Every structure is written in C-alpha cells, then in structure tokens.
Short mmCIF file of C-alpha atoms and ligand atoms in Angstrom, two decimals:
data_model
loop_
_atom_site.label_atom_id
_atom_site.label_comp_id
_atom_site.label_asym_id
_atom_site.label_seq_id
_atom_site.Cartn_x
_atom_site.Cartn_y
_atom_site.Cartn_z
CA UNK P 1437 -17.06 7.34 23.10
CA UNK P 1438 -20.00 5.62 21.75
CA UNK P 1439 -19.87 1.80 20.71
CA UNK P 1440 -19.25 1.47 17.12
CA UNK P 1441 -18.60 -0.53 14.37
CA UNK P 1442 -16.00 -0.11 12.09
CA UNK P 1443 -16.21 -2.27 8.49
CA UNK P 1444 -12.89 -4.11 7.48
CA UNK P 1445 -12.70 -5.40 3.53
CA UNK P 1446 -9.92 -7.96 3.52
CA UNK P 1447 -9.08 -10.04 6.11
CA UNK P 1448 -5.36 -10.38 5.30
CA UNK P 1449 -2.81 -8.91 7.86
CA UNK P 1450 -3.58 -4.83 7.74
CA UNK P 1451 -7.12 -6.14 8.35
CA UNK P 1452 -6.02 -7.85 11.20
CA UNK P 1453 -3.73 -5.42 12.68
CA UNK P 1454 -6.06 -2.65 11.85
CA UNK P 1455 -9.00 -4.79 13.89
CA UNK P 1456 -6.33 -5.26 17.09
CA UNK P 1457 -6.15 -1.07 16.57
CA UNK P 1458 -9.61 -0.62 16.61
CA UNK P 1459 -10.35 -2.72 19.85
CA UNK P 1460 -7.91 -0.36 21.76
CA UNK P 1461 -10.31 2.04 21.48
CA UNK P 1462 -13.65 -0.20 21.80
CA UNK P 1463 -14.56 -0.37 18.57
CA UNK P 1464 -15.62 -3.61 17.21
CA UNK P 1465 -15.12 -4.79 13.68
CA UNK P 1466 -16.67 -6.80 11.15
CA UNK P 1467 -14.87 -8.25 8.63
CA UNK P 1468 -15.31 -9.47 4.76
CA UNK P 1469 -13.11 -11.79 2.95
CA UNK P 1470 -14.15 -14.84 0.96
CA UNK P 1471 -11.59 -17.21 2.37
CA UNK P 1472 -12.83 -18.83 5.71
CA UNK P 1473 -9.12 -18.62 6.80
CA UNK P 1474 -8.63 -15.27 6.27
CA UNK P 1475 -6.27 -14.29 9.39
CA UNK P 1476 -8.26 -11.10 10.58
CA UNK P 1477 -11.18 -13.28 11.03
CA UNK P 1478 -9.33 -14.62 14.31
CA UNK P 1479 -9.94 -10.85 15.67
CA UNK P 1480 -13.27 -10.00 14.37
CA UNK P 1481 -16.50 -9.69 16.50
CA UNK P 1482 -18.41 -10.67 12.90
CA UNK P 1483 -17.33 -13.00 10.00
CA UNK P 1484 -18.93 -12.10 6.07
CA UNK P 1485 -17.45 -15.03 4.24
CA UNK P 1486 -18.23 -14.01 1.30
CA UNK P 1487 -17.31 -13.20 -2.49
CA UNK P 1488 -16.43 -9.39 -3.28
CA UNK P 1489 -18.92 -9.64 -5.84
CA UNK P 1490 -21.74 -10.42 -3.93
CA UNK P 1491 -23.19 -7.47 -3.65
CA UNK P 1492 -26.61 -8.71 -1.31
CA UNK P 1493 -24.02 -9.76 1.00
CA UNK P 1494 -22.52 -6.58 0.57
CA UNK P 1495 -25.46 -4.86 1.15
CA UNK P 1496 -25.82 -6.72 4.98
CA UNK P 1497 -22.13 -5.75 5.77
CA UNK P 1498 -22.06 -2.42 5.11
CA UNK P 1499 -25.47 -1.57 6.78
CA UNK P 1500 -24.40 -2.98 9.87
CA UNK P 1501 -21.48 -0.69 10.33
CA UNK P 1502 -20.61 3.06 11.13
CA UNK P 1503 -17.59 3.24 7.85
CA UNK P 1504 -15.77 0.80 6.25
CA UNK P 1505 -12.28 0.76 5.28
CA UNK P 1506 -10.26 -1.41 2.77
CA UNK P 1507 -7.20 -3.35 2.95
CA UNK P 1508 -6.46 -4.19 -0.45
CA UNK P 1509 -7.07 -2.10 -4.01
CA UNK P 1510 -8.54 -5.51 -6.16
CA UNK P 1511 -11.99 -4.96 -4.78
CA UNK P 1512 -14.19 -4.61 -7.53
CA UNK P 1513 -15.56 -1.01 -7.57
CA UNK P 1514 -18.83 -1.55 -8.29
CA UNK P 1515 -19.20 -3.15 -4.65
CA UNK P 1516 -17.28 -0.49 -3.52
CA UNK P 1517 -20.00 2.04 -4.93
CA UNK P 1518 -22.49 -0.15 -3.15
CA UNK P 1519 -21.02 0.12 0.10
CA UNK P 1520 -21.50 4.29 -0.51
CA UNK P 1521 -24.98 3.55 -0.48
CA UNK P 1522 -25.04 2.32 3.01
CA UNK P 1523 -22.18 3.63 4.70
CA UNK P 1524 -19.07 5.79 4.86
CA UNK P 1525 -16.37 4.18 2.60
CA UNK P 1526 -13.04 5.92 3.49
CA UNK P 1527 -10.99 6.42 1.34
CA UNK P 1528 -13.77 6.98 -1.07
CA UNK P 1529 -14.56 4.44 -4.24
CA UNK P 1530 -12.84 7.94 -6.35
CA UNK P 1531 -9.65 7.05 -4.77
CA UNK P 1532 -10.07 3.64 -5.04
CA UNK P 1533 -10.47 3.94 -8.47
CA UNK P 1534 -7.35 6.37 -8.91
CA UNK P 1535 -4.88 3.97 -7.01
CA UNK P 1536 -6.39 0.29 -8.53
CA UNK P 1537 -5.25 1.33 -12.50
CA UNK P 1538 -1.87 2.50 -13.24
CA UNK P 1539 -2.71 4.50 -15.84
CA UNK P 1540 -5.45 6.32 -13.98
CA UNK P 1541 -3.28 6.86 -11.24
CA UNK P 1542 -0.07 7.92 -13.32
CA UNK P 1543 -2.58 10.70 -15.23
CA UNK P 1544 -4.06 11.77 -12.26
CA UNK P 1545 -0.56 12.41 -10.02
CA UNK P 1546 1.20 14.77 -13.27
CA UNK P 1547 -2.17 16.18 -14.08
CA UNK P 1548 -4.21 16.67 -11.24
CA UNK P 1549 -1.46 16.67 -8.34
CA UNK P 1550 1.06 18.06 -10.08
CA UNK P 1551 3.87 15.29 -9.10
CA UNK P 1552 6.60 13.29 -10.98
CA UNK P 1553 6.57 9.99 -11.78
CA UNK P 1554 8.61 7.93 -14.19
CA UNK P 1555 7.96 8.44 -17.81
CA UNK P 1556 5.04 6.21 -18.95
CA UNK P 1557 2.81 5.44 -21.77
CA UNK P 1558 -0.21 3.53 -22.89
CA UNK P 1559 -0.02 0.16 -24.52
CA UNK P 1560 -3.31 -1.33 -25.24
CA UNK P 1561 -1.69 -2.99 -28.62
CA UNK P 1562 1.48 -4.36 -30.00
CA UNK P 1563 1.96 -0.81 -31.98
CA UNK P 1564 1.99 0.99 -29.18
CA UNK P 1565 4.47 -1.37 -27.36
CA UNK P 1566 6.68 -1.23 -30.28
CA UNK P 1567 6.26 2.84 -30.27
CA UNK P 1568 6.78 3.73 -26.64
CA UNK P 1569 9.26 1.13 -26.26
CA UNK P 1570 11.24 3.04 -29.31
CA UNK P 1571 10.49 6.20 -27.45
CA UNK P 1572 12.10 5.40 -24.39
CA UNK P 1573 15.28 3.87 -25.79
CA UNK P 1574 16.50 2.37 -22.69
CA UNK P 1575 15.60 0.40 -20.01
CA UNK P 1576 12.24 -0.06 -19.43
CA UNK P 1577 9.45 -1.82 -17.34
CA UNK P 1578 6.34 -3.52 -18.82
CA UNK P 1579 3.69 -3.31 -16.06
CA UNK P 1580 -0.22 -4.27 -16.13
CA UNK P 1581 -2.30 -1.90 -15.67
CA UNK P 1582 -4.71 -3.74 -12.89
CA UNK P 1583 -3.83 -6.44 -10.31
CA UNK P 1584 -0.27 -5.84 -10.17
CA UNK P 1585 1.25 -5.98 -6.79
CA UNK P 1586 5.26 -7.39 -5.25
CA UNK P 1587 6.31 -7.21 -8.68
CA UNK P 1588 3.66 -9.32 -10.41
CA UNK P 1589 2.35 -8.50 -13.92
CA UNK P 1590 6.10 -6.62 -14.69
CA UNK P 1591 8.46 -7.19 -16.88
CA UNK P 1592 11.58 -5.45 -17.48
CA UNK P 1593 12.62 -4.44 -21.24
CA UNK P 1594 15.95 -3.98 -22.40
CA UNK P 1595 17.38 -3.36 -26.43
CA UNK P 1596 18.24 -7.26 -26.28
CA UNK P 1597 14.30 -7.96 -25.23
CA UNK P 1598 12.14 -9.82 -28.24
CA UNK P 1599 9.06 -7.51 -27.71
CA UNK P 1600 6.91 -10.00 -29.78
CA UNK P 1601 7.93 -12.48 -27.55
CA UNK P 1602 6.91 -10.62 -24.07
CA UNK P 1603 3.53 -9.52 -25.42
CA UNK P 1604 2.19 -12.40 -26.09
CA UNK P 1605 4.32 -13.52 -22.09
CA UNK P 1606 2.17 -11.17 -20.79
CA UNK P 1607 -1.41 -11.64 -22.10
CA UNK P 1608 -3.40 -8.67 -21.39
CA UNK P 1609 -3.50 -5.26 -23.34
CA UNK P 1610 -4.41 -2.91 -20.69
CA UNK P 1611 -0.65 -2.59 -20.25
CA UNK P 1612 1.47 0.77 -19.50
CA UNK P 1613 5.42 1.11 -20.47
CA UNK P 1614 7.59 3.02 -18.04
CA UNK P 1615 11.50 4.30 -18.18
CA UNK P 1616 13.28 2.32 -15.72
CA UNK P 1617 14.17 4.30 -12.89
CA UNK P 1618 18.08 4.58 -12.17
CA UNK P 1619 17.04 5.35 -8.18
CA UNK P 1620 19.63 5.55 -5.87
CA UNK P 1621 17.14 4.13 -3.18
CA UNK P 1622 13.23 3.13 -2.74
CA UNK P 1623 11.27 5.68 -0.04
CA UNK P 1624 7.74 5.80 0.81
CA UNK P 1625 5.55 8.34 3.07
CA UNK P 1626 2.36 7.62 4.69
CA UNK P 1627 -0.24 10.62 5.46
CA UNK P 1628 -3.54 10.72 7.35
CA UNK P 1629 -6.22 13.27 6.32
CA UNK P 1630 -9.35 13.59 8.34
CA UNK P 1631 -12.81 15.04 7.34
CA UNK P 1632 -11.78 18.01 7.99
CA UNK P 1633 -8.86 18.36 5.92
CA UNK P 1634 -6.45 18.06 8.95
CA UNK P 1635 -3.07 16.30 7.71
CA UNK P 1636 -1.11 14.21 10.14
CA UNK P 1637 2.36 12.53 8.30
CA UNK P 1638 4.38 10.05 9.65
CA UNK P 1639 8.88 10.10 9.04
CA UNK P 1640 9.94 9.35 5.25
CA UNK P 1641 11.88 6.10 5.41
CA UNK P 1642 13.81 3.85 3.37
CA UNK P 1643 12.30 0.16 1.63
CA UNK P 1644 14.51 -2.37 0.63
CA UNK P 1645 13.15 -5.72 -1.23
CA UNK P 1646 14.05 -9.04 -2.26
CA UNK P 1647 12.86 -10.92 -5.36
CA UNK P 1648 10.03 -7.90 -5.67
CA UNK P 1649 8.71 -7.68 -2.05
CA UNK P 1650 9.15 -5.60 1.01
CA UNK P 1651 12.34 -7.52 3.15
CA UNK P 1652 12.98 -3.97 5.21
CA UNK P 1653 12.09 -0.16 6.58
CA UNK P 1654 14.38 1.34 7.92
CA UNK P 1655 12.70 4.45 9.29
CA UNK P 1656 13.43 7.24 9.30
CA UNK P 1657 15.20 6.62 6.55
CA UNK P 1658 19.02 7.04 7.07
CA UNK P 1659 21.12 10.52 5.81
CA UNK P 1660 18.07 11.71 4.19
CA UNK P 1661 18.65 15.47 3.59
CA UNK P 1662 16.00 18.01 5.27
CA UNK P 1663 15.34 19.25 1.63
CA UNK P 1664 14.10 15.78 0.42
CA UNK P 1665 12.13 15.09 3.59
CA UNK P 1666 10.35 18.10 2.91
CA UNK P 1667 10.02 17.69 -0.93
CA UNK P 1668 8.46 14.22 0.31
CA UNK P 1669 5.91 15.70 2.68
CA UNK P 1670 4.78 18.33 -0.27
CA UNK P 1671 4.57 15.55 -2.53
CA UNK P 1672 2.20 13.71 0.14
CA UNK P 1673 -0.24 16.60 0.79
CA UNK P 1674 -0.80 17.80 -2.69
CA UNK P 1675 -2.14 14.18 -3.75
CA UNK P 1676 -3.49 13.74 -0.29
CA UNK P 1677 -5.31 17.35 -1.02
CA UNK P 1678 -6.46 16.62 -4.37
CA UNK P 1679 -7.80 13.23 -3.95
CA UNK P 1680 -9.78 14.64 -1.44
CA UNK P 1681 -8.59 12.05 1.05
CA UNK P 1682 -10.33 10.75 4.33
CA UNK P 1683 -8.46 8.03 5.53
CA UNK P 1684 -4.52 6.37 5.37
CA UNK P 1685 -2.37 7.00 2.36
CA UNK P 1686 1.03 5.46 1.30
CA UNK P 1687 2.97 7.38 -1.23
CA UNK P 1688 5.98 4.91 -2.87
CA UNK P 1689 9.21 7.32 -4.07
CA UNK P 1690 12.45 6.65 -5.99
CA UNK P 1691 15.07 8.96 -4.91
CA UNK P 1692 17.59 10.08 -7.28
CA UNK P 1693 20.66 10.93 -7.19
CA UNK P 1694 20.09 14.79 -8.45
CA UNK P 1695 17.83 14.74 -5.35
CA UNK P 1696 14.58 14.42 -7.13
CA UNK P 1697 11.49 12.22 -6.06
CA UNK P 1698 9.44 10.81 -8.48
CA UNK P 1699 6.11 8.52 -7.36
CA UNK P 1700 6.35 5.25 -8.09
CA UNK P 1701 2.72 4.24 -6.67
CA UNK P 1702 0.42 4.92 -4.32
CA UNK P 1703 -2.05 3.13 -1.64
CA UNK P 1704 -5.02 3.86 -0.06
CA UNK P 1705 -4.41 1.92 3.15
CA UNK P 1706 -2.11 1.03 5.82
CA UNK P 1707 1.06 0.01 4.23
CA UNK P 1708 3.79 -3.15 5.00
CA UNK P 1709 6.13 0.08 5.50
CA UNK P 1710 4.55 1.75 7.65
CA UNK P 1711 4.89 -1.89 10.30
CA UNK P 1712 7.38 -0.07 12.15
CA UNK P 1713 5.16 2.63 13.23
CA UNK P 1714 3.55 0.15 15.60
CA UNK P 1715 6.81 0.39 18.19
CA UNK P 1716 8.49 3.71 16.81
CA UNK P 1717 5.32 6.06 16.60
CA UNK P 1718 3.06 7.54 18.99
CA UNK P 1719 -0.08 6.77 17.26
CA UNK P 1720 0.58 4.19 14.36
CA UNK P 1721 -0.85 3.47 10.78
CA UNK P 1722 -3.30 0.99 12.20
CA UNK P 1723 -5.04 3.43 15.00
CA UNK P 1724 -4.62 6.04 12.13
CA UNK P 1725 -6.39 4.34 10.03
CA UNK P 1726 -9.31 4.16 12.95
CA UNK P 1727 -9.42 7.43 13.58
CA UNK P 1728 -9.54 8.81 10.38
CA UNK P 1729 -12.50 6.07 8.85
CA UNK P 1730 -14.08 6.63 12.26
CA UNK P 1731 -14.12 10.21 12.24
CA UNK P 1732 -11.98 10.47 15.20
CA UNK P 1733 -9.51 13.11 15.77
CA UNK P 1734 -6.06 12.39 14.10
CA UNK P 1735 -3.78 10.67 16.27
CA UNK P 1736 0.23 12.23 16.94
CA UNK P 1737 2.56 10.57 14.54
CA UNK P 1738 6.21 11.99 15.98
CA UNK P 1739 8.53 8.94 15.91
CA UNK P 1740 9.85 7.71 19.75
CA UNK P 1741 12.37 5.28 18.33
CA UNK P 1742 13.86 4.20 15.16
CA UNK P 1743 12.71 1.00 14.05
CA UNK P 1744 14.41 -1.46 11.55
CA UNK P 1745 11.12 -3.49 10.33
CA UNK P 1746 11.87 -7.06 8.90
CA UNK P 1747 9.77 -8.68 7.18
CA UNK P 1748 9.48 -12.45 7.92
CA UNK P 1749 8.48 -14.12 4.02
CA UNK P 1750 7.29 -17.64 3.84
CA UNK P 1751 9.67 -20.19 6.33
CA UNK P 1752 11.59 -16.82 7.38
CA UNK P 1753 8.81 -16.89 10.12
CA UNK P 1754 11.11 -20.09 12.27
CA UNK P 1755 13.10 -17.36 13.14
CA UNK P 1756 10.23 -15.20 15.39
CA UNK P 1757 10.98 -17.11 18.14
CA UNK P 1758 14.42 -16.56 18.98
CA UNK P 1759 13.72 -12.61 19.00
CA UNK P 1760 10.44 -12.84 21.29
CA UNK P 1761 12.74 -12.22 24.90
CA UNK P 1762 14.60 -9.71 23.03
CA UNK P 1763 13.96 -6.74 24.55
CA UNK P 1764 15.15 -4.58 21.47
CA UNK P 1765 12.55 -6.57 19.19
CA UNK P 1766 9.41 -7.06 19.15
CA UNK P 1767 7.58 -9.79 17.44
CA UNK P 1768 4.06 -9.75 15.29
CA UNK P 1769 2.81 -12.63 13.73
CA UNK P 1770 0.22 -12.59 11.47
CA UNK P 1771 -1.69 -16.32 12.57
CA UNK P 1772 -1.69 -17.59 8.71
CA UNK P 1773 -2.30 -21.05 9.20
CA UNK P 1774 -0.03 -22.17 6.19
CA UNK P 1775 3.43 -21.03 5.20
CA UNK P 1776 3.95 -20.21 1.57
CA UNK P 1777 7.00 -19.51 -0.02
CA UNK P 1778 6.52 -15.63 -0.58
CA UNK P 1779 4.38 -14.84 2.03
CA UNK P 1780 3.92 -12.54 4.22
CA UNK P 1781 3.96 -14.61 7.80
CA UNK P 1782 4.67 -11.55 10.54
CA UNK P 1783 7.25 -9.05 10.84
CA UNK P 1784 9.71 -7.55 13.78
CA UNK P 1785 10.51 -4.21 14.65
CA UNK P 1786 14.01 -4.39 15.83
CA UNK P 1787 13.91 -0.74 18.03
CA UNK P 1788 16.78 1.40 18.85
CA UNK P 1789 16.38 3.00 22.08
CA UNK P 1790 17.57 6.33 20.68
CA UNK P 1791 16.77 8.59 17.88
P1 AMP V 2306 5.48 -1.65 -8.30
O1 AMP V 2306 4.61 -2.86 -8.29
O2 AMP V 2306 5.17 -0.68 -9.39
O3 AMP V 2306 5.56 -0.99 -6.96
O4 AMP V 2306 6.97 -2.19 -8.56
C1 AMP V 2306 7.62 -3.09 -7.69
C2 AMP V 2306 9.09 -2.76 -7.63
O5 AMP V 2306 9.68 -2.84 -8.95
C3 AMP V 2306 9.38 -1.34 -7.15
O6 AMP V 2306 9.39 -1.28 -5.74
C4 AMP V 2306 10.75 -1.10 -7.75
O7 AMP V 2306 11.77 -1.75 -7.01
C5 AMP V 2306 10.66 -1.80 -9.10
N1 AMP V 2306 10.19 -0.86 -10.15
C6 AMP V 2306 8.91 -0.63 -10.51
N2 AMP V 2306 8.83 0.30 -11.48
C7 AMP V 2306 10.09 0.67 -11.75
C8 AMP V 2306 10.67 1.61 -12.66
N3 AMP V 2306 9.93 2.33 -13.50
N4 AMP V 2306 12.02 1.75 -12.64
C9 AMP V 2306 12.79 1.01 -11.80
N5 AMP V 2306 12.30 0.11 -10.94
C10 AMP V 2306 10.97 -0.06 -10.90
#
C-alpha cells in the first residue's frame, strides 16, 4: 500500500480514534480543529489549528491530503465545499448538508428514502408553533433545527406547556415540532458504503442515556426479533443508497412496540455507539471509516463478542482504572486534559467471551 494521507476535521475523540485506525494501516493523518487541545492532536503526524471558517487554511489542509473525513456535522458547509475543490470529502458536503438540518434531513428520509420518522413540522414562527403544536395534540418535542446534539436545543411540550413562554426559551425560529415518540427502546445501525456501492453493516444494538447522552450499547441489542433486525438493515441501505454514500453512516431508531422503526436521526461518521465495535467486531467503525474515505476495500464487520460499551461522562472517568487488569474489559481513554461535567472522558467495552 502506498503512503497516504488521510484528512481528519475535528479533533475530538472519533478523530482520535479514527487517527489510531488509520496508523494500523500506515496511513498518516492530519488533523483540523481550532482548539490547540483538541485530543486527536496527541495522534496526528500534522496539527491545522485553525478556525472552520478559515477557508485559506482550509485550502493548505485539504491539498495536502489524499480524502478527508469529518467527525462532527457543525462544520460550516461552505468550507466543506472548499475542501471538494482539493480533495475527496467522504461523505460528500450533499450528505453533510442532509444530516446538519433537521428539517432537511426529516424531508429527505420520507421523501427521498422512503423511511419513517416521527411526525414533524416546520416552525419558523409563533403561528406555526401554535398550529403544529394543535395538530399533534399530545406530547411533543421542540427541537432546533441546526446545532442540536445530547439533547441540546430540545424541549419537550406537553397540554400544561405555556407555548409563549418556550418560544421566546428557545430563541431561534428555524425550529421543527415532532410527536413524542412512545418507544419501547432507542436502537441505532451503522453501515459502510464504498465507491463502489459495496455495503458492509455492522449488528443493530440497543442505546440507553442519561440526562440526554449516550451512558450504554449493548450490542447486539438483546431479544431483538430477526424481523426487526432486518427491517433495520433495509432501513440502513435505502438511505445509505440514496444519499449516495461513501463513507460511515449511523442510523438512530425508536422501536415500538407494534414492531415498527421509525428514524430518529442520522450521522455521517463514526458514532459513540458504534465504541463497542472496537473489541466485538472484526473490522470496527474507526478502520471502516479508513477504508471507505481511503478507497480501501470494506473491512468484515461480523461481531466476535458481545460488548456492553459504557460510557465514562465527566468524573465517571476515576473509575477506568480499576477495570484496566480486567481481562473482560477493556479500557479507552480519550487524553482530554480537563474533566467536565458532561463529557465525554473514554469509554469501556466490558466483553463477553461468548455470543
Ligand atoms: P436527538 O438529539 O434528536 O437525537 O434527541 C436526543 C434524545 O431525545 C433521543 O435519543 C431520544 O431519547 C429523545 N427524543 C428525541 N426526539 C424524540 C421524540 N420525537 N420522541 C421521543 N423522544 C425523543
């Protein structure tokens, strides 16, 4: 294989761990985030400390790589255009477009994919709060449209909620109302599509959170019925298909209790729930990820063990230590040099030695 250089934006944890990937097959990486502590930076061959916006600096990064991946959706997508001028972006500034706006993304999954998601509609006023929320008569979830992530920029409506009160709370009208969900659980599914149009998916499995973020997977995910894990992998390869992907993609579900899957959201990059794959998967997300930007041949994602992932969130991470000799764990920490409640520190894959 020939020497090459594979573009990270973001130097949060997926950049890192998707860096560590890359070296395992010689390829270096070079890596742009505008904070000089940015933990992937410890792992990079070359640092662009730089604003997103800055598009000359943009310009050097992305001509001194083969393709350049993303770690994050808030990029903004004029820089991602940019990059198109100099290199292979994978997934493509179209996808990143689709997955960074709610409402794009909701339109495109019923109309283009032809999947289910939660009932929605467009507020960009006070009327149309007032209407839609009138229209769905329940429960209901305020959500921004943009910059939206763990639960931030949501806000759940019920008949009791003072809707004068919560616009003016959430200060933006690029908003979209949803039905709340009744789900009996949270799944998600991650697929790899190369340039070719070859599909590689990796086990449905089951998310739980706390106050709004990822605490577990538990993959695969436990009882799940042959029907829904194949109603999940359909649902996968149609937006996969459609999009046109090259690259990682992480499709969020609510199961229901009639069986049905609707889409919450989806992401154009390794996911937190796809952690586990690193100790239950053949090839995981990260390499994935790799070989699919790189143009490599799509790696085997059949699971060796089942994996309970935790997820260690801001002083959580005290407890790594006591589960780095144990040999059904295995310990990653993310080298963020300050704890913050609410972050994400480093995870463990606690492995069962059967499947
Ligand atoms: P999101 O940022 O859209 O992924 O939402 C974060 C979390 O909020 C999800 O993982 C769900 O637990 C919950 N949530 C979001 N939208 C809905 C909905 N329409 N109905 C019920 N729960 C939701």
């Amino acid at each position: 294989m020939k020497n090459k250089i594979l573009g990270i934006i973001g130097g949060g944890q997926l950049g890192r761990m998707t860096a560590l990937a890359a070296a395992k097959y010689g390829i270096e990486c070079h890596i742009f985030d505008p904070d000089h502590n940015a933990p992937a930076f410890q792992v990079c061959s070359k640092s662009f400390i730089n604003d997103y916006e800055d598009l000359k600096a943009i310009e050097e990064f992305s001509s001194g790589v083969d393709a350049v991946l993303y770690e994050f959706e808030n990029i903004p997508l004029t820089s991602a255009k940019y990059i198109e001028k100099f290199c292979l972006l994978r997934p493509s500034s179209f996808i990143l477009s689709v997955s960074q706006d709610r409402l794009i993304e909701k339109n495109f999954l019923w109309d283009k994919a032809k999947v289910k998601t939660a009932q929605f509609y467009k507020c960009s006023s006070y009327e149309d709060l007032e209407n839609s929320f009138h229209e769905i008569k329940g429960l209901s979830v305020l959500k921004t449209r943009r910059f939206g992530y763990d639960g931030k920029g949501q806000i759940k409506l019920d008949k009791h909620s003072n809707l004068k009160e919560v616009w003016e709370t959430i200060g933006s009208d690029e908003l979209i109302l949803e039905e709340f969900v009744p789900f009996k659980r949270e799944l998600s599914i991650i697929i790899a599509r190369d340039d070719q149009g070859n599909v590689k998916l990796y086990e449905t499995v089951e998310n739980k959170h706390k106050n709004h973020i990822l605490d577990q997977t538990i993959a695969p995910a436990p009882n799940i019925s042959n029907d829904t894990k194949s109603k999940a992998k359909s649902i996968a390869i149609k937006i996969a298909t459609e999009l046109d992907l090259i690259g990682l993609l992480a499709i969020e579900l609510f199961e229901l209790n009639n069986g049905e899957l609707l889409v919450n959201e989806i992401a154009p990059r390794p996911h937190n729930s796809g952690h586990w794959t690193m100790d239950g998967c053949i090839t995981d997300q990260f390499e994935q990820a790799v070989r699919a930007t790189m143009g490599m041949e799509l790696g085997n994602t059949e699971i060796i063990f089942s994996v309970v992932m935790q997820n260690l969130i801001g002083e959580d991470i005290t407890i790594a230590d006591k589960y780095i000799n144990d040999s059904n764990s295995r310990v990653h920490i993310y080298g963020k040099k300050e704890v913050r409640p609410g972050r994400k520190m480093g995870h463990i894959n606690h492995i069962k030695f059967e499947i």
